[in-house]
Structure formats: C-alpha cells, structure tokens
Coordinates of C-alpha atoms in Angstrom, one line a residue:
Chain O
M16 CA 25.4 30.5 -35.9
K17 CA 25.3 27.4 -33.7
T18 CA 26.8 27.9 -30.3
G19 CA 25.5 24.9 -28.3
A20 CA 24.0 27.3 -25.8
L21 CA 20.7 29.1 -25.5
L22 CA 21.3 32.7 -24.2
I23 CA 18.3 34.3 -22.5
R24 CA 18.4 38.0 -21.7
T25 CA 16.0 39.0 -19.0
P26 CA 14.3 42.5 -18.9
E27 CA 16.7 43.3 -16.1
G28 CA 19.6 42.9 -18.5
I29 CA 20.8 39.6 -16.9
V30 CA 22.0 37.0 -19.4
F31 CA 21.9 33.4 -18.5
S32 CA 22.7 30.4 -20.7
Q33 CA 21.3 26.9 -21.1
S34 CA 23.4 24.1 -22.7
L35 CA 21.5 22.8 -25.7
A36 CA 21.2 19.0 -26.3
G37 CA 22.6 17.7 -29.5
P38 CA 20.8 15.4 -32.0
V39 CA 22.8 12.3 -30.9
T40 CA 22.0 12.7 -27.2
R41 CA 18.4 13.3 -28.1
F42 CA 18.2 10.3 -30.4
L43 CA 19.6 8.2 -27.5
A44 CA 16.9 9.6 -25.2
W45 CA 14.3 8.8 -27.8
F46 CA 15.6 5.3 -28.1
V47 CA 15.3 4.7 -24.3
D48 CA 11.7 6.0 -24.6
F49 CA 11.0 3.8 -27.5
L50 CA 12.2 0.8 -25.4
C51 CA 9.9 1.9 -22.6
I52 CA 6.9 2.2 -24.9
S53 CA 7.7 -1.3 -26.4
I54 CA 8.0 -2.8 -22.9
L55 CA 4.7 -1.2 -21.8
T56 CA 2.8 -2.3 -24.9
S57 CA 4.2 -5.8 -24.8
T58 CA 3.3 -6.0 -21.1
I59 CA -0.3 -4.9 -22.0
G60 CA -0.3 -7.5 -24.8
T61 CA 0.7 -10.2 -22.4
L62 CA -1.9 -9.2 -19.8
L63 CA -4.6 -9.0 -22.5
G64 CA -3.7 -12.5 -23.6
V65 CA -5.6 -13.7 -20.5
L66 CA -8.6 -11.5 -21.5
R67 CA -8.4 -13.0 -25.0
L68 CA -9.6 -16.3 -23.5
I69 CA -12.8 -14.6 -22.4
S70 CA -13.4 -12.2 -25.4
A71 CA -11.0 -11.8 -28.3
N72 CA -13.1 -8.7 -29.4
I73 CA -12.6 -6.8 -26.1
A74 CA -8.9 -7.9 -25.9
G75 CA -8.4 -6.6 -29.5
T76 CA -10.1 -3.3 -28.7
A77 CA -8.2 -2.8 -25.5
F78 CA -4.9 -3.6 -27.2
T79 CA -5.5 -1.3 -30.2
L80 CA -6.6 1.6 -28.0
G81 CA -3.9 0.9 -25.4
Y82 CA -1.1 0.9 -27.9
F83 CA -2.4 4.1 -29.5
I84 CA -2.8 5.9 -26.2
I85 CA 0.6 4.8 -24.9
S86 CA 2.5 5.6 -28.1
I87 CA 1.0 9.1 -28.3
G88 CA 0.3 9.9 -24.7
Y89 CA 3.7 8.7 -23.2
G90 CA 5.6 11.8 -24.2
I91 CA 2.7 14.2 -23.5
L92 CA 2.0 12.8 -20.1
L93 CA 5.5 12.5 -18.9
E94 CA 6.8 15.7 -20.2
W95 CA 3.9 17.5 -18.6
T96 CA 4.0 15.8 -15.2
W97 CA 7.8 15.7 -15.0
R98 CA 8.3 19.3 -16.3
G99 CA 9.8 18.5 -19.6
Q100 CA 11.3 15.1 -19.0
T101 CA 10.6 11.5 -20.0
I102 CA 12.4 8.4 -18.8
G103 CA 14.9 8.7 -21.6
K104 CA 15.4 12.4 -21.0
K105 CA 15.9 11.8 -17.3
M106 CA 18.5 9.2 -18.0
L107 CA 20.4 11.3 -20.4
R108 CA 19.9 14.4 -18.2
L109 CA 17.8 16.4 -20.8
R110 CA 14.9 18.6 -20.3
V111 CA 12.4 20.4 -22.6
I112 CA 12.1 24.1 -21.8
D113 CA 10.4 27.1 -23.4
V114 CA 12.6 28.8 -25.9
E115 CA 12.3 32.1 -24.0
G116 CA 12.8 30.5 -20.6
M117 CA 9.1 30.8 -19.7
R118 CA 7.1 28.1 -17.9
L119 CA 6.4 25.1 -20.1
Q120 CA 2.7 25.0 -21.1
F121 CA 0.6 22.0 -21.8
D122 CA -0.2 23.2 -25.3
Q123 CA 3.6 23.3 -26.0
V124 CA 4.1 19.8 -24.8
M125 CA 1.2 18.6 -26.9
T126 CA 2.2 20.4 -30.0
R127 CA 5.8 19.1 -29.9
N128 CA 4.7 15.6 -29.3
L129 CA 2.0 15.6 -32.1
L130 CA 4.5 16.9 -34.6
R131 CA 6.7 13.9 -34.1
F132 CA 4.5 12.4 -36.9
V133 CA 6.4 14.7 -39.3
D134 CA 9.8 14.7 -37.5
M135 CA 9.9 10.9 -37.7
L136 CA 9.6 10.9 -41.5
P137 CA 10.7 8.9 -43.4
A138 CA 12.3 6.8 -40.6
F139 CA 14.4 7.2 -37.5
Y140 CA 13.6 10.9 -37.1
F141 CA 15.4 11.8 -40.3
V142 CA 13.4 15.0 -40.8
G143 CA 13.7 16.0 -37.1
G144 CA 17.4 15.2 -37.0
L145 CA 18.1 17.2 -40.1
A146 CA 16.1 20.1 -38.8
C147 CA 18.0 19.8 -35.5
L148 CA 21.3 19.9 -37.3
L149 CA 20.4 23.0 -39.4
N150 CA 18.6 24.9 -36.6
R151 CA 20.6 27.4 -34.5
N152 CA 18.9 26.1 -31.3
C153 CA 18.9 22.4 -32.4
Q154 CA 15.2 22.3 -32.6
R155 CA 13.2 19.7 -34.6
L156 CA 10.1 20.8 -36.4
G157 CA 7.9 20.0 -33.3
D158 CA 10.2 22.2 -31.2
I159 CA 10.0 25.1 -33.6
A160 CA 6.1 24.9 -33.7
A161 CA 5.9 24.6 -29.9
N162 CA 8.6 27.2 -29.1
T163 CA 10.6 24.7 -27.1
V164 CA 14.2 23.6 -26.9
V165 CA 15.8 20.6 -25.3
I166 CA 18.6 21.4 -22.9
R167 CA 21.2 19.5 -21.0
T168 CA 20.6 19.5 -17.2
P169 CA 23.8 18.4 -15.4
T170 CA 23.5 17.6 -11.8
L171 CA 23.7 21.0 -10.0
E172 CA 24.8 21.0 -6.4
E173 CA 25.0 23.9 -4.1
P174 CA 28.5 25.4 -4.5
D175 CA 30.7 24.4 -1.6
L176 CA 34.0 26.2 -1.5
D177 CA 34.7 25.3 2.1
Q178 CA 37.2 22.8 0.8
L179 CA 39.1 25.6 -0.8
L180 CA 40.5 27.3 2.2
T181 CA 43.3 25.8 4.0
G182 CA 41.9 26.6 7.4
K183 CA 45.5 26.5 8.6
F184 CA 48.5 28.7 8.6
N185 CA 49.1 29.9 5.0
S186 CA 52.8 30.7 4.6
L187 CA 52.3 32.7 1.5
R188 CA 50.3 35.3 3.5
Q189 CA 53.5 36.3 5.2
Y190 CA 54.6 38.1 2.0
P191 CA 51.8 40.5 1.1
H192 CA 53.9 42.3 -1.5
L193 CA 54.5 39.0 -3.3
A194 CA 50.8 38.1 -3.0
A195 CA 49.9 41.5 -4.5
R196 CA 52.3 40.9 -7.4
L197 CA 50.8 37.5 -7.9
R198 CA 47.3 38.9 -8.2
Q199 CA 48.6 41.3 -10.8
R200 CA 50.3 38.6 -12.9
V201 CA 47.7 35.8 -12.7
S202 CA 44.8 36.0 -15.1
P203 CA 41.3 34.9 -14.1
A204 CA 41.5 32.0 -16.5
E205 CA 44.7 30.7 -14.8
I206 CA 43.3 31.0 -11.3
A207 CA 40.1 29.3 -12.5
T208 CA 42.1 26.3 -13.7
A209 CA 43.8 26.1 -10.3
L210 CA 40.5 26.4 -8.6
Q211 CA 38.9 23.7 -10.7
A212 CA 41.9 21.4 -10.1
I213 CA 41.4 21.7 -6.3
I214 CA 37.6 21.3 -6.5
R215 CA 37.9 18.2 -8.6
R216 CA 41.0 16.8 -7.1
N217 CA 39.2 13.6 -5.9
D218 CA 38.1 12.8 -9.4
F219 CA 41.6 12.2 -10.7
E220 CA 43.7 9.1 -10.7
P221 CA 46.4 9.4 -8.0
A222 CA 49.3 9.6 -10.5
A223 CA 47.4 12.0 -12.7
R224 CA 46.6 14.1 -9.6
V225 CA 50.3 14.4 -8.5
N226 CA 51.3 15.2 -12.1
L227 CA 48.7 17.8 -12.6
F228 CA 49.4 19.7 -9.4
E229 CA 53.1 19.4 -10.1
Q230 CA 52.6 21.1 -13.4
L231 CA 50.3 23.8 -12.1
A232 CA 52.6 24.6 -9.2
A233 CA 55.5 24.9 -11.5
H234 CA 53.5 27.3 -13.7
F235 CA 52.6 29.5 -10.8
R236 CA 56.1 29.4 -9.3
S237 CA 57.3 30.9 -12.6
K238 CA 54.9 33.9 -12.1
V239 CA 56.1 34.9 -8.7
N240 CA 58.9 33.3 -6.8
F241 CA 58.1 33.1 -3.1
P242 CA 61.1 32.6 -0.7
R243 CA 62.0 29.0 0.0
E244 CA 61.0 29.2 3.7
A245 CA 57.4 29.9 2.5
T246 CA 57.2 26.9 0.1
D247 CA 59.6 24.3 1.6
G248 CA 57.9 21.3 3.2
I249 CA 54.5 21.8 1.6
S250 CA 53.2 19.6 -1.3
D251 CA 52.4 21.0 -4.7
E252 CA 48.7 20.6 -3.9
Q253 CA 49.0 22.5 -0.7
Y254 CA 51.0 25.2 -2.4
L255 CA 48.2 25.6 -4.9
R256 CA 45.6 25.8 -2.2
N257 CA 47.6 28.4 -0.4
L258 CA 48.0 30.3 -3.6
V259 CA 44.3 30.3 -4.6
D260 CA 43.5 31.3 -1.0
V261 CA 45.8 34.3 -1.3
V262 CA 44.5 35.3 -4.7
M263 CA 40.8 34.7 -4.2
G264 CA 40.2 34.7 -0.5
R265 CA 41.7 38.1 0.4
S266 CA 41.4 40.0 -2.8
V267 CA 40.6 43.6 -3.6
A268 CA 37.0 43.5 -4.6
G269 CA 35.0 42.1 -1.8
M270 CA 31.3 41.7 -2.5
G271 CA 28.1 40.9 -0.8
Chain A
L18 CA 39.5 41.7 -10.8
I19 CA 38.8 38.6 -8.7
I20 CA 36.1 38.7 -6.1
D21 CA 36.3 37.3 -2.6
L22 CA 34.4 34.2 -3.7
Q23 CA 34.1 32.4 -0.4
R24 CA 32.8 35.4 1.4
F25 CA 30.4 36.2 -1.4
I26 CA 29.0 32.7 -1.5
S27 CA 28.6 32.3 2.3
S28 CA 26.8 35.7 2.5
E29 CA 24.5 35.0 -0.4
R30 CA 23.8 31.4 0.2
P31 CA 20.8 31.9 2.5
S32 CA 19.1 34.0 -0.1
W33 CA 19.7 31.5 -2.8
N34 CA 18.4 28.7 -0.6
N35 CA 15.2 30.6 0.1
L36 CA 14.7 31.2 -3.6
D37 CA 15.3 27.5 -4.3
T38 CA 12.8 26.5 -1.6
M39 CA 10.1 28.7 -3.0
L40 CA 10.8 27.5 -6.5
R41 CA 10.5 23.9 -5.5
R42 CA 7.2 24.7 -3.9
L43 CA 5.9 26.4 -7.0
E44 CA 7.1 23.6 -9.2
A45 CA 5.6 20.9 -7.1
E46 CA 2.2 22.6 -6.9
P47 CA 1.5 24.2 -10.3
N48 CA -1.9 25.6 -9.1
L49 CA -0.3 27.3 -6.1
R50 CA -1.1 31.0 -5.8
L51 CA 1.3 33.0 -3.7
N52 CA -0.1 35.8 -1.5
L53 CA 1.1 39.3 -2.0
E54 CA 3.7 39.1 0.7
D55 CA 5.2 35.9 -0.6
L56 CA 5.1 37.2 -4.1
E57 CA 7.1 40.3 -3.2
R58 CA 9.6 38.2 -1.3
F59 CA 9.9 35.8 -4.3
H60 CA 10.5 38.8 -6.6
D61 CA 13.1 40.2 -4.3
L62 CA 14.9 36.9 -4.1
Y63 CA 14.8 36.6 -7.8
E64 CA 16.2 40.1 -8.4
H65 CA 18.9 39.4 -5.7
A66 CA 19.9 36.1 -7.4
A67 CA 19.9 37.8 -10.8
A68 CA 22.2 40.6 -9.5
D69 CA 24.5 38.0 -8.0
L70 CA 24.7 36.2 -11.3
A71 CA 25.6 39.4 -13.0
K72 CA 28.4 40.1 -10.5
L73 CA 29.6 36.5 -10.7
T74 CA 29.6 36.5 -14.5
T75 CA 31.6 39.7 -14.6
F76 CA 34.1 39.1 -11.9
S77 CA 34.4 35.5 -11.0
S78 CA 36.3 32.6 -12.6
E79 CA 34.3 30.0 -10.8
P80 CA 32.0 28.1 -13.3
E81 CA 30.3 25.8 -10.8
T82 CA 28.7 28.6 -8.8
R83 CA 27.8 30.5 -12.0
R84 CA 26.0 27.4 -13.4
Y85 CA 24.2 26.9 -10.1
L86 CA 23.0 30.5 -10.1
E87 CA 22.1 30.4 -13.8
N88 CA 19.9 27.5 -13.1
L89 CA 18.3 29.2 -10.2
V90 CA 17.7 32.4 -12.1
A91 CA 16.4 30.5 -15.2
R92 CA 13.8 28.7 -13.1
A93 CA 12.7 31.9 -11.3
Y94 CA 12.6 33.9 -14.5
G95 CA 10.1 31.5 -16.0
E96 CA 7.8 31.9 -13.0
I97 CA 8.2 35.7 -12.7
H98 CA 7.9 36.7 -16.3
E99 CA 5.3 34.1 -17.5
T100 CA 2.3 36.2 -18.6
R101 CA 0.2 33.4 -20.0
E102 CA -2.7 32.1 -18.0
K103 CA -1.6 29.6 -15.3
R104 CA -3.1 26.2 -15.9
R105 CA -6.3 25.6 -14.0
R106 CA -8.2 22.4 -13.3
I107 CA -9.6 21.2 -16.6
S108 CA -13.3 21.3 -17.0
P109 CA -14.2 18.9 -19.9
L110 CA -17.8 20.3 -20.2
K111 CA -16.7 23.9 -20.4
W112 CA -14.1 22.9 -22.9
F113 CA -16.6 21.0 -25.0
F114 CA -19.4 23.5 -25.0
R115 CA -17.4 26.7 -25.0
T116 CA -13.6 26.5 -25.7
F117 CA -13.6 24.2 -28.7
P118 CA -16.5 25.7 -30.7
Q119 CA -15.3 29.2 -29.9
T120 CA -11.8 28.3 -31.1
F121 CA -13.3 26.8 -34.3
R122 CA -15.3 30.0 -35.0
R123 CA -12.3 32.2 -34.3
H124 CA -10.5 30.6 -37.2
V125 CA -13.5 29.7 -39.4
R126 CA -12.0 31.3 -42.5
V127 CA -9.1 28.8 -42.3
F128 CA -11.7 26.1 -42.0
Y129 CA -13.5 27.4 -45.2
F130 CA -10.1 27.3 -47.0
S131 CA -9.7 23.7 -45.8
L132 CA -13.2 22.9 -47.1
A133 CA -12.4 24.6 -50.4
V134 CA -9.3 22.5 -50.9
T135 CA -11.2 19.3 -50.2
L136 CA -14.1 20.3 -52.5
T137 CA -11.6 21.1 -55.3
G138 CA -10.2 17.6 -54.7
C139 CA -13.7 16.2 -54.8
A140 CA -14.4 17.9 -58.1
F141 CA -11.1 16.6 -59.5
G142 CA -11.9 13.0 -58.3
S143 CA -15.4 13.1 -59.8
L144 CA -14.2 14.4 -63.1
A145 CA -11.4 11.9 -63.2
T146 CA -13.8 9.1 -62.6
G147 CA -16.3 10.5 -65.2
F148 CA -13.8 11.1 -68.0
D149 CA -11.3 8.3 -67.3
P150 CA -12.9 5.3 -65.5
D151 CA -9.5 3.6 -65.3
S152 CA -8.3 6.4 -62.9
R153 CA -10.3 4.6 -60.2
R154 CA -7.2 2.4 -59.6
V155 CA -5.3 5.4 -58.3
T156 CA -8.1 7.6 -56.9
M157 CA -10.0 5.0 -54.8
P158 CA -8.6 3.7 -51.6
F159 CA -9.4 0.6 -49.6
G160 CA -10.1 -1.7 -52.6
H161 CA -13.1 0.3 -53.8
D162 CA -11.6 0.0 -57.3
Q163 CA -12.0 -3.8 -57.3
L164 CA -15.8 -3.9 -57.5
R165 CA -18.5 -2.0 -59.4
P166 CA -20.8 -0.2 -56.9
S167 CA -23.9 -2.2 -58.1
E168 CA -22.0 -5.4 -57.5
R169 CA -21.0 -4.4 -54.0
V170 CA -24.5 -3.2 -53.1
K171 CA -25.9 -6.6 -54.3
E172 CA -23.3 -8.4 -52.3
E173 CA -23.9 -6.3 -49.1
E174 CA -27.7 -6.6 -49.3
T175 CA -27.8 -10.4 -49.9
R176 CA -25.0 -11.3 -47.4
A177 CA -26.4 -13.7 -44.8
E178 CA -23.6 -13.6 -42.4
D179 CA -22.4 -10.6 -40.3
L180 CA -18.7 -10.0 -41.3
L181 CA -18.1 -7.9 -38.2
A182 CA -19.7 -10.3 -35.8
G183 CA -17.4 -10.9 -32.9
H184 CA -14.9 -8.1 -33.7
R185 CA -17.1 -5.0 -34.1
S186 CA -15.6 -3.0 -31.2
S187 CA -12.0 -3.9 -32.2
F188 CA -12.9 -2.8 -35.8
S189 CA -14.2 0.5 -34.3
A190 CA -11.0 0.9 -32.3
S191 CA -9.0 0.4 -35.5
L192 CA -11.0 3.0 -37.3
I193 CA -10.7 5.5 -34.5
T194 CA -6.9 5.1 -34.2
H195 CA -6.3 5.1 -37.9
N196 CA -8.4 8.2 -38.6
I197 CA -6.8 10.1 -35.6
Q198 CA -3.4 9.2 -36.9
V199 CA -4.2 10.4 -40.4
S200 CA -5.7 13.6 -39.0
I201 CA -2.7 14.3 -36.7
F202 CA -0.5 13.8 -39.8
T203 CA -2.6 16.2 -41.8
F204 CA -2.3 18.7 -39.0
A205 CA 1.5 18.1 -38.4
L206 CA 2.2 18.7 -42.1
G207 CA 1.3 22.3 -41.5
M208 CA 5.0 22.6 -40.7
T209 CA 5.7 22.3 -44.4
W210 CA 4.3 25.8 -44.7
G211 CA 0.9 24.1 -45.2
I212 CA 1.9 22.4 -48.5
G213 CA 1.6 18.9 -46.9
T214 CA -1.7 19.7 -45.2
I215 CA -3.2 21.0 -48.5
F216 CA -2.0 17.9 -50.3
M217 CA -3.6 15.6 -47.7
L218 CA -6.9 17.6 -47.9
F219 CA -6.8 17.5 -51.7
Y220 CA -6.1 13.8 -51.7
N221 CA -8.9 13.0 -49.3
G222 CA -11.2 15.1 -51.6
I223 CA -10.1 13.2 -54.6
A224 CA -10.9 9.8 -53.0
L225 CA -14.3 11.1 -51.8
G226 CA -15.2 12.6 -55.1
A227 CA -14.1 9.6 -57.1
I228 CA -16.1 7.1 -54.9
S229 CA -19.2 9.4 -54.9
A230 CA -19.1 9.8 -58.7
D231 CA -18.7 6.1 -59.1
Y232 CA -21.7 5.2 -57.0
I233 CA -23.9 8.0 -58.4
G234 CA -22.9 7.1 -61.9
D235 CA -23.9 3.5 -61.2
G236 CA -27.3 4.5 -59.8
Q237 CA -26.4 3.7 -56.2
T238 CA -26.9 7.2 -54.7
K239 CA -29.2 5.9 -51.9
F240 CA -26.7 3.2 -50.8
L241 CA -23.9 5.8 -51.0
L242 CA -25.7 8.2 -48.7
G243 CA -26.8 5.5 -46.3
W244 CA -23.3 4.1 -46.2
L245 CA -21.3 7.4 -45.9
L246 CA -23.6 9.9 -44.1
P247 CA -23.8 8.4 -40.6
H248 CA -20.1 8.5 -40.0
G249 CA -19.0 10.8 -42.8
V250 CA -20.8 13.9 -41.6
V251 CA -18.6 13.8 -38.5
E252 CA -15.5 12.2 -39.9
I253 CA -15.1 14.6 -42.9
P254 CA -15.5 17.8 -40.8
A255 CA -13.0 16.3 -38.3
I256 CA -10.4 15.9 -41.0
L257 CA -11.2 19.4 -42.2
I258 CA -10.6 20.7 -38.7
A259 CA -7.3 18.8 -38.6
G260 CA -6.5 20.7 -41.9
Q261 CA -7.7 23.9 -40.2
A262 CA -5.2 23.3 -37.3
G263 CA -2.4 22.5 -39.8
L264 CA -3.1 25.6 -41.9
L265 CA -3.2 27.8 -38.8
L266 CA 0.2 26.5 -37.9
A267 CA 1.4 27.2 -41.4
L268 CA 0.0 30.8 -41.4
A269 CA 1.8 31.4 -38.1
L270 CA 5.0 30.0 -39.7
I271 CA 4.7 32.1 -42.8
G272 CA 3.4 35.3 -41.1
W273 CA 2.2 37.2 -44.1
G274 CA 2.0 40.9 -43.3
E275 CA 2.7 40.3 -39.6
R276 CA 5.2 42.5 -37.8
V277 CA 5.7 40.2 -34.8
S278 CA 8.3 37.5 -34.7
M279 CA 7.7 33.9 -35.7
T280 CA 8.1 32.8 -32.1
T281 CA 5.3 35.2 -31.0
R282 CA 3.1 34.2 -33.9
L283 CA 3.5 30.5 -33.0
R284 CA 2.9 31.2 -29.4
E285 CA -0.3 33.0 -30.2
V286 CA -1.8 30.1 -32.1
S287 CA -0.4 27.3 -29.9
R288 CA -3.4 27.0 -27.6
D289 CA -5.9 27.2 -30.4
V290 CA -4.1 24.5 -32.3
M291 CA -4.2 22.3 -29.2
N292 CA -8.0 22.8 -28.8
L293 CA -8.6 22.0 -32.4
S294 CA -6.5 18.9 -32.1
F295 CA -8.5 17.7 -29.1
G296 CA -11.7 18.6 -31.0
F297 CA -10.9 16.6 -34.2
A298 CA -9.8 13.6 -32.1
L299 CA -13.1 13.6 -30.1
L300 CA -15.2 13.9 -33.3
L301 CA -13.2 11.0 -34.8
V302 CA -13.9 8.8 -31.8
W303 CA -17.7 9.3 -32.4
A304 CA -17.3 8.8 -36.2
G305 CA -15.3 5.5 -35.7
F306 CA -18.0 4.2 -33.3
V307 CA -20.8 5.0 -35.8
E308 CA -18.9 3.6 -38.7
A309 CA -18.4 0.2 -37.0
F310 CA -21.8 -0.1 -35.4
L311 CA -24.1 1.5 -38.0
S312 CA -22.5 2.5 -41.3
Q313 CA -21.5 -1.0 -42.2
Y314 CA -25.0 -2.4 -41.9
H315 CA -27.3 -2.0 -44.9
E316 CA -30.7 -3.0 -46.0
P317 CA -32.5 -5.2 -45.1
I318 CA -30.9 -5.0 -41.7
V319 CA -31.1 -1.2 -41.4
P320 CA -33.3 0.9 -43.8
Y321 CA -31.3 3.4 -45.8
E322 CA -33.9 6.1 -45.0
A323 CA -33.1 5.6 -41.3
K324 CA -29.4 5.9 -41.9
I325 CA -29.7 8.9 -44.0
T326 CA -32.0 10.6 -41.5
F327 CA -29.5 9.7 -38.7
G328 CA -26.7 11.3 -40.8
A329 CA -28.7 14.4 -41.5
I330 CA -29.6 14.9 -37.9
E331 CA -26.0 14.4 -36.9
L332 CA -24.9 17.0 -39.5
A333 CA -27.5 19.5 -38.3
L334 CA -26.5 19.0 -34.7
L335 CA -22.8 19.4 -35.6
C336 CA -23.4 22.6 -37.5
L337 CA -25.5 23.9 -34.7
Y338 CA -22.9 23.0 -32.1
L339 CA -19.9 24.5 -34.0
S340 CA -21.8 27.7 -35.0
K341 CA -23.8 28.4 -31.8
S342 CA -22.3 26.7 -28.8
G343 CA -20.5 29.0 -26.3
Q344 CA -21.7 32.2 -28.0

C-alpha cells in the first residue's frame, strides 16, 4: 500500500519516517536538470565554435565527448558529491537516499543513473513514471535496481519553543483544579493544533490570524470555563498561549 | 499523556547539537575515520537521540521537533549501521588489473550465457542470409544490405581519397559514444528480467552472423577479418560484458532459489555491476579508437595480414587479461 512515507525500523526498535517524493515533483526536478544539461552543452558548443576555426575535427570530437560525458555524468557526479542531490533536486528539496537508510554508495548512484536509459523509454520517463506510480516506495526501475528512494527534505531547523512560553504572569495557573480538568479533557491532537497555530502565527494573514485564534479560543473555552477574572483583558492569542503553557509546560510526565 | 516539551527540548538540545556537529563532520569528510573515543561518543549520542525520538513519538504532539529528531536519527543511523566498506581513494591501476578482471571471472558463467545467446543469434543470422538472401534488408545494419561485399571491397581498395580525412577523431568519438550508449542500454534492459538484454544480444548476433555469412559467401573472408578483427575482438566482448552485467541484474531481480530478499540480492551484485559497466565502457573507448584509426583502412594502405595479426594479438591479450590478471 502506498503511504507516501518510508518507514525505517532500526535494530533498537526505533521507527523513523522519510517523506517520499511523488512522480510529479521528481519530474519537475528532472526538468530543471535537463535545462541545466542543455545550458551546459550549449555553452560548450558556443565555446567550441572558436575552436572550430582552428580545427573542426578537434572541436567535433570535444563536443561529442563533452555532450556524452555531461549527459551521463551530470547526475552521477552531482548525486555523489552532493549526497543524493542534483541542482533540480536541491531546488525541489529532494534527495536520493538508500532504501534502508544506509549511507548512499557510489555504485548505487551509478546504477540508478545508468538505468535512466530504460526509465526514459519511450519518452519523458514514461516507464520510470509508471513504475513510480505502481511502486509502494515510488521507485523508478533505476531506484529498484540501486536500492534507493527519493525523499522530500523540507528545511529543518532546530526546534525553538522559547516563543511558546509567556514568560509573564499566566492567569490560568491560579486555578490548578481547572488546569488539571483541562489536561483531562484536551486531547493531544487538540493541543497540537493550538501549538502549531502559535508557532506559525507569523505566517498567517492578520485577519486570518485573528479569526483562527478566535475560533481556537472558543473551542477551548467550551472545554473548561475559567473564571472571568482569569480571562478578561487578554486577547484570544494570549489566552491560547497561556492555555498551552498550562497544559504542556507544567504537565504530569516530565522527561529528560 | 503530554510531556513537558520545553524542559525536554532544553535539556536534550546540547546532545542533539553534538550529534549534528559530528554528523556534519562525517558527511563533509567521507574518508574520515573516527578514533575509538569519538566512535563511542558518536554511538552514545545516536542512541540518546533515538531514545528521545521514541519518547517524543509516543508522548508528544509536536511534529516539528519530531521531524528534526527523525532527520538526525536517520542520518546517524546510516553512519552507524552501514556495514559496507567505506569508500577509499580510487586506484585506477588496481581497479584495472585486479578488480575488473576478478569481477568478470566471478560471474563468468553469466558471460558464457551472454556469449551463447549472441552465438545463437549469429547462427540464426548466417542461416537467414544463406537460405533467404532477401533477409539482409532486415538483418544487416548501417546500410550493409545496399552493396554486395565484393563490390564494397573493390570500392574500398580502389578509393583514392581518404573519406575520414579531417574528421577521424570526431568519427572515433561518435563510435565510442554510440557503442557505450548501446551497451548501457543492453545492461539497463536487465531490469526487464533479462528479456531485453537477451533480445539485444541476440539481435547483435543476428547482424554479426548475417554480415559474416554474406562476406564469406561472396569470397571476401580475408577482407572481413581484416575489417572486423582489429576493433571487433574488443568491441564484441565489451557488449557481451554489458550483457553479463544486465543478466546479473536480472538474476538478482528474479532470485531463483534464493532465500534472501530482492533488496539484499540487488545490494550484493550492485558493486559488481558497476565494475562491469566501467569495464565495458573502457573497452569500448579502445575499440572506437581502433575502429576509426585502423579498421576503416584497407589494402593497399594497410595489409590485411597486418590487421588480422593485430586483431589476433589483441584477442590473445584480452583473453589473458580477463582470465589471469589479478589472480
């Protein structure tokens, strides 16, 4: 069954997932690479135009070999030196990795690139695209032979939850019995939604931000009704920050 | 159950940062070998991060941190659990005199199968030309069906001008790139459970057999040998090796009687397939060079005996190289 994720279970029993890239994103990455190869070869062609004035034979030889080496070597060289990425893959945030999460080897890079000859058939990667659609891990034939997959690599930044805490007086903390009731009534999914809204608050349009926090605050108010003196005078956004702080910041299962 | 996420992150962050720093070092310098102390520390940090990921996956509702940790654990996992030999600096001479011929011999039975398919194609092509001369239109490539061998020989031997003059090296480059492309294609078709590879080998055999039968039947054996041997004794084995690589891939894909998974089987042949691919490409560079600079010249410019002798020496050296080198 296709899940869009590659799950790898380590011998220690830890499972981690990698998001698999779909055929359309991969095709777009290939198209960028195709443009890069075209630009490179046409640049070489222009440069060799000068050499042609001296010797058409040498210029012809250099162009034939240059075109061949670039078209075959582009993917091999870049995926090897950039650890599974080409220019197109970098732009589309994709990366080739080993299907079992091991270190990518040169023979894998080479095999998957040489097998493009079959994946490209009859045109525009039809065979590869079809294989990708049918395969559980979205692998083209070259990937199957090389034991590789292409994953999405979103920008990962070190988690910073400093912004979460109010750092100020939290009026909800004055009511520990209500805070405890809130923890009982709020599901992890609900608190995750609130947390994500706070973390991504600067990504929203102002009107959408106000509307979202209004709806979320109303939802949580319906769970536990704190006294008016605890909630009066604070915005919906601040109410939610206080609420997440109460639920997550002072909870029962401290770790680490 | 919801964990104290902020406390958890702030207490674990130094350990994650250390792991990230070590990983960046390892990724930037693939040849780096950690000393025992660093290795132990790296392992500890990995296990720590993996345990943190397990806790976070179980308890937390915060996807950003989980993704960050997953990425960290995934990168470290590859470094820790990789058992294949770490890449070393490439030694072309060692590869040429040991790795490639050893790889070839390790799978020589697959090569023999590749040879058998081509010879079957040759027999088919020869018989087709013998019994049905009209079949030359479909069995002979590159316009060989347009001219009787004796006519071509006469034309070649009486030609005053050098057709390749001024573009001999570009012709050689075209031959090299074309032959390598065809060979890569033959190899890559191994992914069709070997059917495509067998078809390519058989088709090559048909063309070779048909042309040979045509020239021999027309009394032009000497010309044929002088024309084909200098480059053919290297080019044809190179294509057979491409077939060997493709069939090796196919065998790993099919896995007759094997108990291990397809992933493991493919992983086992991956490096050998790469070595064979480099090998056939290298042989084809030599064959393309010889074809452009020697094979296309006939008597009276180059005596056939000299070309045949050259071809025979090449074949003997190739056999010696593939069978003995690196033993």
